[in-house]
Short mmCIF file of C-alpha atoms in Angstrom, two decimals:
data_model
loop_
_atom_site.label_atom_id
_atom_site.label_comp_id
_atom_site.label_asym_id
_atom_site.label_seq_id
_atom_site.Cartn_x
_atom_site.Cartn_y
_atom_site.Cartn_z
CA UNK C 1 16.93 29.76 19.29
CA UNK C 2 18.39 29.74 16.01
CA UNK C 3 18.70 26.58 13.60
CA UNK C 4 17.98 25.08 10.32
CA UNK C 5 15.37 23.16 11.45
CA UNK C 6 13.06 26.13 11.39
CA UNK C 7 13.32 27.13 8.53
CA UNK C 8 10.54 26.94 5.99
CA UNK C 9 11.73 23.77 4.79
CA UNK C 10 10.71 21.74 7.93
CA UNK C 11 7.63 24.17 9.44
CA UNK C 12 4.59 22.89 8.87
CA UNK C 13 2.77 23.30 5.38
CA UNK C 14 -0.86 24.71 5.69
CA UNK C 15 -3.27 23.05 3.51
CA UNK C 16 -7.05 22.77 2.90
CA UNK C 17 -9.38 20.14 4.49
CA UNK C 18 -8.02 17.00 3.51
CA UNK C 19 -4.55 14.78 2.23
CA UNK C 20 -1.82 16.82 1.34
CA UNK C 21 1.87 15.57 1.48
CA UNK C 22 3.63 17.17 4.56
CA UNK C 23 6.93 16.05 2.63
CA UNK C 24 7.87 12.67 0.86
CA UNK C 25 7.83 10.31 4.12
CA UNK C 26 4.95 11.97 6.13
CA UNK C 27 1.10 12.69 5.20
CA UNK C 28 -0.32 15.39 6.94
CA UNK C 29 -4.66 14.82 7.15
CA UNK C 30 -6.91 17.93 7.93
CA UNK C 31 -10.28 17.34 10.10
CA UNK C 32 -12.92 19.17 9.89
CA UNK C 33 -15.40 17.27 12.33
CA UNK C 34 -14.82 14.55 9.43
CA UNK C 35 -13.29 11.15 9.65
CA UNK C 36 -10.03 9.59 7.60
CA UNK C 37 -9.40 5.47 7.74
CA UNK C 38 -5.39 4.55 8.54
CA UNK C 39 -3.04 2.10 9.30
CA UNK C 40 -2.89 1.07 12.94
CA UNK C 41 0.37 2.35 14.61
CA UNK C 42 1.02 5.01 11.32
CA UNK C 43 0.06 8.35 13.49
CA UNK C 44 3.36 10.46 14.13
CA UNK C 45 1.63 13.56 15.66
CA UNK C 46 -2.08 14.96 15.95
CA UNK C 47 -2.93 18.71 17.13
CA UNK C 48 -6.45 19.46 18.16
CA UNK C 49 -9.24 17.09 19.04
CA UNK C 50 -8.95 14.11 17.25
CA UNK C 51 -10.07 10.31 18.59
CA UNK C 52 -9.17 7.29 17.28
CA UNK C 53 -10.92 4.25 17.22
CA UNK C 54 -9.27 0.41 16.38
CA UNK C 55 -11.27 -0.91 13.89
CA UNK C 56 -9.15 -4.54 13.29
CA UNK C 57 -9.42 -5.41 10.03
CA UNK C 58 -13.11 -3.94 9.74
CA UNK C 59 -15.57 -5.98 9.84
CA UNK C 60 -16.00 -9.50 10.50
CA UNK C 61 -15.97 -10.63 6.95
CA UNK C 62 -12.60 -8.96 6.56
CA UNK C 63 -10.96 -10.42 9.75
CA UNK C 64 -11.69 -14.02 8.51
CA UNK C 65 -10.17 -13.19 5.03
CA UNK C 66 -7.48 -11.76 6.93
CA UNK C 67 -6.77 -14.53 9.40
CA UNK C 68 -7.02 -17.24 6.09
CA UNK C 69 -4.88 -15.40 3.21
CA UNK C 70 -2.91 -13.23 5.42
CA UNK C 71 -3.36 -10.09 3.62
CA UNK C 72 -5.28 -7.28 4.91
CA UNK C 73 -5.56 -3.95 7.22
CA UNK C 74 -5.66 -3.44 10.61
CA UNK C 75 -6.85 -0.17 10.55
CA UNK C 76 -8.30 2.43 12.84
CA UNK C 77 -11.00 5.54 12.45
CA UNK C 78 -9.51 9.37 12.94
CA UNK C 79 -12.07 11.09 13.98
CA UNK C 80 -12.40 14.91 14.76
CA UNK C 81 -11.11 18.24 13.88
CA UNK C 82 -7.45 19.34 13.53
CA UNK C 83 -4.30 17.65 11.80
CA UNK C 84 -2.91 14.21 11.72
CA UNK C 85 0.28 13.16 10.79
CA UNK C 86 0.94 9.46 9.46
CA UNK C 87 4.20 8.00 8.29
CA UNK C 88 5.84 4.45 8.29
CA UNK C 89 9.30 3.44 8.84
CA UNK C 90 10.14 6.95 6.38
CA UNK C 91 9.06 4.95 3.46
CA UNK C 92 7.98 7.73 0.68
CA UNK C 93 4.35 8.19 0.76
CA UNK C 94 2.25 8.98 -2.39
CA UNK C 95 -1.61 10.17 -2.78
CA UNK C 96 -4.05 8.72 -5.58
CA UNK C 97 -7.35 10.04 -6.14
CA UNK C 98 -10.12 7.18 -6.97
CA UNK C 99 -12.85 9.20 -9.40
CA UNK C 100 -15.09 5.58 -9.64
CA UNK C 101 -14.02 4.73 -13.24
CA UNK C 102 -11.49 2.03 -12.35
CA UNK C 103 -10.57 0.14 -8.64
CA UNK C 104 -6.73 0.06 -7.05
CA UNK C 105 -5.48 -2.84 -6.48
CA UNK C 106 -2.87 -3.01 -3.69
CA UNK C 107 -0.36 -4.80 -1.60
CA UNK C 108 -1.85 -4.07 2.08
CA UNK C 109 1.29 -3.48 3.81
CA UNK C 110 1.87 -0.91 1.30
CA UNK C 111 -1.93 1.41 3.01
CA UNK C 112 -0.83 4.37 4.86
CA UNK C 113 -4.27 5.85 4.68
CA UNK C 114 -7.90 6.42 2.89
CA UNK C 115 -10.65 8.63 3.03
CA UNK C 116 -14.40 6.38 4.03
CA UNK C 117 -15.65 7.16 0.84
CA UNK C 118 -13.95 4.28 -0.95
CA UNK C 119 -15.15 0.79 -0.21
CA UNK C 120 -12.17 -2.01 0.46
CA UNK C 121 -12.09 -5.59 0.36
CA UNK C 122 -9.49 -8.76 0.19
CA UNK C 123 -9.83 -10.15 -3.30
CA UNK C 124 -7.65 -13.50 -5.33
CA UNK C 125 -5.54 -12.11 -7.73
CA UNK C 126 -6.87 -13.07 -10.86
CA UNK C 127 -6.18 -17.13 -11.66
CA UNK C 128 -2.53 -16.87 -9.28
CA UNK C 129 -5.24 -18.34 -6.09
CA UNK C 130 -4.95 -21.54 -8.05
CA UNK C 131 -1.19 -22.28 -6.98
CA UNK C 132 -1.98 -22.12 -3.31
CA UNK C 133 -3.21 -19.64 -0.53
CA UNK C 134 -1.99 -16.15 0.22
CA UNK C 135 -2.08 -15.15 -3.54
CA UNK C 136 -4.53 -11.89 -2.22
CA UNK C 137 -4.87 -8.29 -2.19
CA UNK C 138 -6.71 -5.38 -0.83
CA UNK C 139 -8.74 -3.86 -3.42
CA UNK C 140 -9.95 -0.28 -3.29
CA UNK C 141 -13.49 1.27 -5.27
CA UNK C 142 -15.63 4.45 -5.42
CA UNK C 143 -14.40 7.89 -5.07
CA UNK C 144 -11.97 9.27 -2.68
CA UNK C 145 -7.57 9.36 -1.80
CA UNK C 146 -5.62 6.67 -0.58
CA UNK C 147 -2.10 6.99 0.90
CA UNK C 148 0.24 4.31 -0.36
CA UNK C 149 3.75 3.54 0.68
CA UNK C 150 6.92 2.82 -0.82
CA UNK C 151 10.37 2.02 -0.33
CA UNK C 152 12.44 4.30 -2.34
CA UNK C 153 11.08 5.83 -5.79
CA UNK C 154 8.81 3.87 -7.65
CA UNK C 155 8.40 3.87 -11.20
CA UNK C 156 4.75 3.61 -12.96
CA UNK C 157 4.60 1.38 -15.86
CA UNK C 158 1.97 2.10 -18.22
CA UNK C 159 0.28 -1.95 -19.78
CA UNK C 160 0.35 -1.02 -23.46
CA UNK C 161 2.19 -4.80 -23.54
CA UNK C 162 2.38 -7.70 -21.67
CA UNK C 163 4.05 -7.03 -18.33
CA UNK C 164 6.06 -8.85 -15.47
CA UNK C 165 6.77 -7.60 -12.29
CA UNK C 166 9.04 -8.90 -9.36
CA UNK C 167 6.25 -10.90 -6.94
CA UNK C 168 8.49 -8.78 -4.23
CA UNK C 169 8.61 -5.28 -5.72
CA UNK C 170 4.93 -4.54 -7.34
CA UNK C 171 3.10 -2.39 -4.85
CA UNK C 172 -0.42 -1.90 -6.57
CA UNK C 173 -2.02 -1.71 -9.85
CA UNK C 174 -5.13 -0.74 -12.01
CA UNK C 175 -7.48 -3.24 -10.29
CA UNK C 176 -9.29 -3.57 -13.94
CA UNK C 177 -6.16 -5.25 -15.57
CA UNK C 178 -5.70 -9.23 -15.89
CA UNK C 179 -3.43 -11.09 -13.91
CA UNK C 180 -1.70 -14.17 -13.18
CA UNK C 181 2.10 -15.80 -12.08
CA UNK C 182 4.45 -16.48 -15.03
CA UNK C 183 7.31 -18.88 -14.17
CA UNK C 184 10.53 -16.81 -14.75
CA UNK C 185 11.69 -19.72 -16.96
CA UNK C 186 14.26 -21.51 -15.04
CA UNK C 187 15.99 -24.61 -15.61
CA UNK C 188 14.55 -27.86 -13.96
CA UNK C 189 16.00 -28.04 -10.97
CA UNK C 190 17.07 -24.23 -10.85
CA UNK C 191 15.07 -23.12 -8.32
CA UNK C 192 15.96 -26.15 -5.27
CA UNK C 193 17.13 -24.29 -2.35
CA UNK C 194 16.20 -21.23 -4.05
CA UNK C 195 13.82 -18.42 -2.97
CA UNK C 196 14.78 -15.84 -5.41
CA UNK C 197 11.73 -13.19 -6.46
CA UNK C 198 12.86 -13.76 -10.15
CA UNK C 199 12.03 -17.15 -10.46
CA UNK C 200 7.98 -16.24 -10.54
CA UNK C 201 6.69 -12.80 -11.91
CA UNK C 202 3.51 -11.24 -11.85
CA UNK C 203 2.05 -11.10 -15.02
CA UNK C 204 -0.46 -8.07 -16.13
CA UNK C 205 -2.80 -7.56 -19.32
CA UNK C 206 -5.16 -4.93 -20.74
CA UNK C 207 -5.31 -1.48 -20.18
CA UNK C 208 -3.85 0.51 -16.81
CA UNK C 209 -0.95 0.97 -14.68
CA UNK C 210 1.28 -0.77 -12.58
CA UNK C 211 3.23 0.79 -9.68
CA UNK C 212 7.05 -1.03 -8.87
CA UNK C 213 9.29 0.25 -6.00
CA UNK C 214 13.22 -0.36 -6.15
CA UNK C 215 13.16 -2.70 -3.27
CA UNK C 216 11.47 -6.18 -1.85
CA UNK C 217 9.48 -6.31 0.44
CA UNK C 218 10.14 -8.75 3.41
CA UNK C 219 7.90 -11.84 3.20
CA UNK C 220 7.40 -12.74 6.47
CA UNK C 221 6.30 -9.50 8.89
CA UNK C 222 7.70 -6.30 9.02
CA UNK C 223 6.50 -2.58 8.23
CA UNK C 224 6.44 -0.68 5.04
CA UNK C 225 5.66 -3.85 2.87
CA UNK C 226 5.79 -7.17 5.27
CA UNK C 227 2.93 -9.65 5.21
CA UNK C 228 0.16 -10.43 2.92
CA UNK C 229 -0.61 -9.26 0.25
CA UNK C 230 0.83 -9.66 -3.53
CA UNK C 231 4.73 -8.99 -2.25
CA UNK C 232 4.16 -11.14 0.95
CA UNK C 233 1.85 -13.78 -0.07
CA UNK C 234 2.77 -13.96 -3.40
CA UNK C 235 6.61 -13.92 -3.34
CA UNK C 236 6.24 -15.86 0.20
CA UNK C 237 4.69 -18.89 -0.92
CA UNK C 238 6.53 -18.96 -4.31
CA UNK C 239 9.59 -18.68 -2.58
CA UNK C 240 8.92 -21.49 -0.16
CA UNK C 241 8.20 -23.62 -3.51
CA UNK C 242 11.34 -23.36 -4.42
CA UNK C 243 13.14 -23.47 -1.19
#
């Protein structure tokens, strides 16, 4: 059988024990008898003999954070030897590598996958928990990858001055950097019947990175982006002040 779906550009890419990018929408995990943590519903394709175990939002503590900010993971264990294949709704998928010097901070929706070496937990975001619930996110430390997600090409802004981010577009950021919700500067009475991302931005200080994709996510549900988190809590509940 002939076609250009085998050629080299779609076979799959051999790679060391580990995260490597199968291409720009797909992660492709190799097992060794080891384990990798991942999204619930995100596995494409497995070969060899791999289990999986549903994990909920792991651990008790995290399933009541969950069920009161609505941000958070449901996540399962990938246990085994062989590959794994994750993707979501063909949203580009990109691979950091935690060394312990600084934290990720990170819309949940946004988790594809991480390796058990990092520790994760559901944190405020800076002073914006004042304004109301849902202003969370999940917060990655130690050593190890993590698989993020996002819609379209992102661009990486580097803080070396104060910057503002679309509520609905930031995807994560250095966790070490200050934070907190600037009003977009509206007219009284602009924002009535309004639920427009621009009317609040996310505000960030000090030294890091912040990671923006060309596209909102949904606030209420959805993959790739919907629920929780600084995109769904954030612009969410802002946008229901103002609508």
């Amino acid at each position: 059988m002939r076609s250009q779906l085998f050629s080299q550009e779609y076979l799959e890419r051999s790679a060391p024990e580990g995260f490597a990018l199968q291409n720009s929408k797909m992660l492709k995990v190799t097992l060794q008898g080891g384990t990798v943590m991942a999204r619930q519903g995100s596995m494409v394709a497995f070969q060899g003999d791999v289990r999986f175990d549903y994990q909920s939002a792991g651990g008790i503590g995290k399933v009541i954070k969950k069920a009161v900010t609505g941000e958070g993971l449901d996540v399962m264990s990938c246990t085994g030897s062989g590959d794994v294949f994750f993707g979501d709704a063909a949203a580009d998928v990109h691979v950091l590598e935690l060394d312990g010097s600084d934290g990720l901070s990170v819309n949940g929706a946004n988790v594809l996958a991480f390796e058990p070496s990092l520790s994760w937990d559901i944190k405020m975001i800076g002073n914006a928990g004042m304004l109301g619930g849902g202003l969370f996110n999940t917060v990655f430390t130690g050593a190890g990858k993590v698989a993020i997600t996002t819609k379209g090409t992102p661009v990486v802004l580097q803080v070396d001055a104060p910057t503002f981010v679309d509520t609905d577009a930031v995807v994560a950021w250095s966790a070490g950097l200050q934070t907190g919700i600037r009003s977009g500067g509206f007219k009284p009475g602009a924002l009535i019947g309004r639920t427009s991302g621009e009317a609040f931005q996310l505000g960030f200080s000090g030294q890091g990175f912040v990671i923006v994709q060309p596209a909102e996510n949904p606030k209420h549900g959805g993959s790739s982006g919907g629920g929780g988190g600084a995109a769904g809590g954030i612009g969410g509940m802002l946008g229901r002040l103002g609508g």
